[in-house]
Short mmCIF file of C-alpha atoms in Angstrom, two decimals:
data_model
loop_
_atom_site.label_atom_id
_atom_site.label_comp_id
_atom_site.label_asym_id
_atom_site.label_seq_id
_atom_site.Cartn_x
_atom_site.Cartn_y
_atom_site.Cartn_z
CA LYS A 128 14.96 7.08 18.81
CA GLN A 129 16.29 3.64 18.40
CA GLU A 130 20.04 3.48 17.53
CA VAL A 131 21.57 0.44 16.23
CA THR A 132 25.16 -0.29 16.07
CA GLN A 133 27.15 -2.95 14.47
CA ILE A 134 30.73 -4.01 15.30
CA PRO A 135 33.02 -4.48 13.57
CA ALA A 136 32.41 -2.23 10.44
CA ALA A 137 34.53 -4.68 8.54
CA LEU A 138 35.96 -8.04 8.89
CA SER A 139 38.28 -10.18 6.76
CA VAL A 140 38.93 -13.88 7.65
CA PRO A 141 40.44 -16.88 6.10
CA GLU A 142 38.16 -19.48 4.75
CA GLY A 143 36.99 -22.10 7.30
CA GLU A 144 37.12 -19.76 10.31
CA ASN A 145 34.17 -19.26 12.77
CA LEU A 146 33.23 -15.69 13.29
CA VAL A 147 30.84 -13.46 15.32
CA LEU A 148 29.06 -10.29 14.21
CA ASN A 149 27.66 -8.09 16.86
CA CYS A 150 24.58 -5.85 16.88
CA SER A 151 23.53 -3.53 19.71
CA PHE A 152 20.44 -1.62 20.09
CA THR A 153 19.39 1.15 22.75
CA ASP A 154 15.72 0.57 23.01
CA SER A 155 14.83 -2.89 24.28
CA ALA A 156 11.05 -2.49 23.42
CA ILE A 157 11.37 -4.50 20.21
CA TYR A 158 9.12 -7.01 18.77
CA ASN A 159 11.78 -9.02 17.03
CA LEU A 160 15.10 -8.62 15.54
CA GLN A 161 16.09 -9.66 11.97
CA TRP A 162 19.56 -10.41 10.27
CA PHE A 163 19.82 -9.59 6.64
CA ARG A 164 22.54 -10.08 4.09
CA GLN A 165 23.35 -7.70 1.27
CA ASP A 166 25.48 -8.56 -1.78
CA PRO A 167 26.95 -5.53 -3.64
CA GLY A 168 24.37 -3.78 -5.82
CA LYS A 169 21.71 -6.12 -4.74
CA GLY A 170 18.57 -5.99 -2.25
CA LEU A 171 18.48 -7.45 1.13
CA THR A 172 18.03 -11.23 1.81
CA SER A 173 16.63 -12.32 5.12
CA LEU A 174 18.79 -14.67 7.03
CA LEU A 175 17.12 -15.13 10.56
CA LEU A 176 14.46 -13.71 12.44
CA ILE A 177 14.32 -13.85 16.29
CA GLN A 178 11.22 -13.01 18.17
CA SER A 179 11.48 -10.91 21.30
CA SER A 180 10.58 -13.92 23.42
CA GLN A 181 13.11 -16.09 21.85
CA ARG A 182 16.93 -16.42 22.68
CA GLU A 183 18.23 -17.76 19.54
CA GLN A 184 17.55 -18.99 16.06
CA THR A 185 19.60 -21.38 13.83
CA SER A 186 19.64 -22.01 9.98
CA GLY A 187 22.32 -24.11 8.72
CA ARG A 188 25.84 -22.66 9.61
CA LEU A 189 24.30 -19.47 10.97
CA ASN A 190 23.04 -18.87 14.53
CA ALA A 191 21.63 -15.67 15.83
CA SER A 192 21.21 -14.91 19.63
CA LEU A 193 19.09 -12.22 21.26
CA ASP A 194 19.68 -10.66 24.65
CA LYS A 195 16.94 -8.02 24.90
CA SER A 196 17.70 -6.85 28.37
CA SER A 197 21.18 -5.96 27.40
CA GLY A 198 20.33 -4.73 23.93
CA ARG A 199 22.46 -7.23 22.02
CA SER A 200 22.31 -9.71 19.24
CA THR A 201 25.17 -11.70 17.80
CA LEU A 202 25.13 -13.63 14.44
CA TYR A 203 27.59 -16.61 14.55
CA ILE A 204 28.90 -18.08 11.16
CA ALA A 205 30.66 -21.38 11.41
CA ALA A 206 33.16 -22.71 9.02
CA SER A 207 33.01 -19.48 6.78
CA GLN A 208 33.13 -19.83 3.08
CA PRO A 209 34.01 -17.35 0.35
CA GLY A 210 30.41 -17.18 -0.62
CA ASP A 211 29.62 -15.65 2.83
CA SER A 212 31.40 -12.50 1.73
CA ALA A 213 28.72 -9.74 1.95
CA THR A 214 27.57 -6.92 4.13
CA TYR A 215 25.42 -8.23 7.14
CA LEU A 216 22.82 -5.97 8.51
CA CYS A 217 20.68 -6.19 11.73
CA ALA A 218 17.36 -4.53 12.08
CA VAL A 219 14.83 -4.04 14.80
CA PRO A 220 11.26 -2.71 14.37
CA ASN A 221 9.89 -0.41 17.05
CA THR A 222 6.48 0.45 18.33
CA GLY A 223 6.51 3.19 15.73
CA ASN A 224 6.17 2.79 11.98
CA GLN A 225 9.64 1.90 10.87
CA PHE A 226 12.43 -0.26 11.61
CA TYR A 227 15.95 0.76 12.24
CA PHE A 228 18.98 -0.85 10.51
CA GLY A 229 22.42 -1.15 11.89
CA THR A 230 25.38 0.34 10.14
CA GLY A 231 26.36 -3.11 8.74
CA THR A 232 29.47 -5.27 8.95
CA SER A 233 31.22 -5.92 5.64
CA LEU A 234 32.47 -9.38 5.66
CA THR A 235 35.23 -10.85 3.29
CA VAL A 236 36.18 -14.43 3.50
CA ILE A 237 39.58 -15.12 1.82
CA PRO A 238 39.91 -18.45 -0.09
CA GLY B 33 3.40 -13.56 -5.62
CA ALA B 34 6.12 -15.43 -4.06
CA GLY B 35 8.25 -12.45 -3.15
CA VAL B 36 8.47 -8.61 -3.30
CA SER B 37 8.84 -7.41 -6.88
CA GLN B 38 10.10 -4.08 -7.82
CA SER B 39 10.50 -2.58 -11.33
CA PRO B 40 12.38 -1.27 -13.02
CA SER B 41 15.47 -3.02 -11.63
CA ASN B 42 17.63 -0.03 -13.05
CA LYS B 43 16.63 3.42 -14.26
CA VAL B 44 18.84 6.17 -15.70
CA THR B 45 17.18 9.42 -16.01
CA GLU B 46 18.06 12.99 -16.86
CA LYS B 47 18.12 15.68 -14.17
CA GLY B 48 14.77 17.31 -13.96
CA LYS B 49 12.70 14.39 -15.25
CA ASP B 50 10.06 12.74 -13.22
CA VAL B 51 10.25 8.95 -12.25
CA GLU B 52 8.04 6.28 -11.01
CA LEU B 53 9.12 3.21 -9.13
CA ARG B 54 6.90 0.33 -8.65
CA CYS B 55 6.75 -2.32 -5.80
CA ASP B 56 4.46 -5.16 -5.87
CA PRO B 57 4.31 -6.79 -2.33
CA ILE B 58 3.73 -10.23 -1.20
CA SER B 59 -0.03 -11.09 -1.58
CA GLY B 60 -1.78 -10.58 1.76
CA HIS B 61 0.99 -8.31 3.42
CA THR B 62 -0.70 -5.25 4.91
CA ALA B 63 2.53 -3.33 5.65
CA LEU B 64 4.62 -1.75 2.91
CA TYR B 65 7.77 0.31 3.38
CA TRP B 66 10.10 2.27 1.12
CA TYR B 67 13.77 2.91 1.81
CA ARG B 68 16.61 4.23 0.00
CA GLN B 69 20.18 3.41 0.12
CA SER B 70 22.70 5.99 -1.04
CA LEU B 71 26.20 4.81 -2.24
CA GLY B 72 28.17 3.81 0.96
CA GLN B 73 25.22 4.92 3.21
CA GLY B 74 22.82 2.98 5.43
CA LEU B 75 19.21 2.39 4.76
CA GLU B 76 17.14 5.61 5.01
CA PHE B 77 13.44 5.18 5.81
CA LEU B 78 11.08 7.06 3.37
CA ILE B 79 7.30 6.21 3.88
CA TYR B 80 5.29 3.28 5.40
CA PHE B 81 1.74 1.97 4.65
CA GLN B 82 -0.22 0.04 6.86
CA GLY B 83 -3.61 -1.25 5.66
CA ASN B 84 -6.15 1.44 5.11
CA SER B 85 -4.38 3.84 7.59
CA ALA B 86 -2.94 7.13 6.54
CA PRO B 87 0.74 6.48 5.44
CA ASP B 88 3.63 7.63 7.52
CA LYS B 89 5.56 9.95 5.27
CA SER B 90 7.78 11.38 7.87
CA GLY B 91 11.00 10.02 6.05
CA LEU B 92 10.25 11.71 2.69
CA PRO B 93 13.13 13.93 2.06
CA SER B 94 11.32 16.72 0.16
CA ASP B 95 7.94 17.43 -1.50
CA ARG B 96 9.31 16.12 -4.73
CA PHE B 97 8.85 12.62 -3.28
CA SER B 98 5.38 11.03 -3.00
CA ALA B 99 4.00 7.57 -2.85
CA GLU B 100 0.73 5.94 -3.11
CA ARG B 101 -0.65 2.40 -2.70
CA THR B 102 -3.65 1.41 -4.69
CA GLY B 103 -5.89 -1.09 -3.38
CA GLY B 104 -3.76 -2.10 -0.52
CA SER B 105 -1.48 -3.72 -2.68
CA VAL B 106 0.89 -2.27 -5.36
CA SER B 107 2.75 0.96 -4.49
CA THR B 108 4.40 3.60 -6.61
CA LEU B 109 7.09 5.88 -5.54
CA THR B 110 7.25 9.09 -7.56
CA ILE B 111 10.19 11.43 -7.60
CA GLN B 112 9.50 14.83 -9.49
CA ARG B 113 12.18 16.94 -10.93
CA THR B 114 14.93 14.47 -10.19
CA GLN B 115 18.32 15.75 -8.85
CA GLN B 116 21.67 14.20 -8.88
CA GLU B 117 21.43 13.50 -5.06
CA ASP B 118 18.39 11.38 -5.74
CA SER B 119 20.65 8.71 -7.24
CA ALA B 120 20.36 5.75 -4.90
CA VAL B 121 19.03 2.16 -4.75
CA TYR B 122 15.15 2.34 -3.62
CA LEU B 123 14.22 -0.69 -1.77
CA CYS B 124 10.63 -1.82 -0.94
CA ALA B 125 9.78 -4.29 1.88
CA SER B 126 6.57 -5.89 2.94
CA SER B 127 5.20 -7.65 6.00
CA LEU B 128 1.94 -8.98 7.47
CA ALA B 129 2.03 -6.12 10.04
CA LEU B 130 4.34 -4.16 12.03
CA GLY B 131 6.20 -6.56 14.20
CA ALA B 132 4.89 -9.66 12.30
CA THR B 133 6.23 -12.92 13.30
CA GLY B 134 7.16 -13.56 9.69
CA GLY B 135 9.55 -10.56 9.62
CA TYR B 136 10.02 -8.39 6.61
CA THR B 137 10.75 -9.35 3.01
CA PHE B 138 12.74 -6.97 0.71
CA GLY B 139 12.50 -6.59 -2.99
CA SER B 140 15.69 -6.52 -5.06
CA GLY B 141 15.60 -2.89 -5.39
CA THR B 142 15.56 -0.18 -8.07
CA ARG B 143 18.90 1.53 -8.89
CA LEU B 144 18.14 5.01 -9.86
CA THR B 145 20.83 7.04 -11.61
CA VAL B 146 20.14 10.60 -12.25
CA VAL B 147 22.64 12.15 -14.96
#
């Protein structure tokens, strides 16, 4: 069974800092990897999707990388803002019929 | 539609009553998933529909839970004789197919509270 782990579980940074969130997975047979954001009491918002053949994807201040061979992905957030405060989840679909979520990183950006 | 739509957004029900949660996926998406997220917990897979294939029900926690998908589009998750431990946010997602290049799109969820 795929296991997805995110480190750190929680992170608090001052506004303006650059930060890195980590995601690791045990089974490298993945189609893609997706990063989501979840605000308290809300659903999930897709941030970035990286295909298994890609190394990274960028959207605005966000950059996600993927290293399938080592089972790792990172989400880099540049110049963090208080509005970035949320829980960040990574997810990988397997060859099975479901996809596995990481445990999440709760980010707080302090003004 | 433009996104995955779930209704109701909030539901409060008395213990023992039945509830129905609705998910309207993105038009053309053949795969549909139900997940639930209990307070302070991660996402728990419940059930998966892919086209006309038999659904993967391996995640349903008990026989009080059932789901159907009519016409390959709208899905309904039914919980019978609700218990307090059923209280959670129920999330629906859809995709073109498993492993689709477009990834997965989630609805905003239904917050179920059993009192």
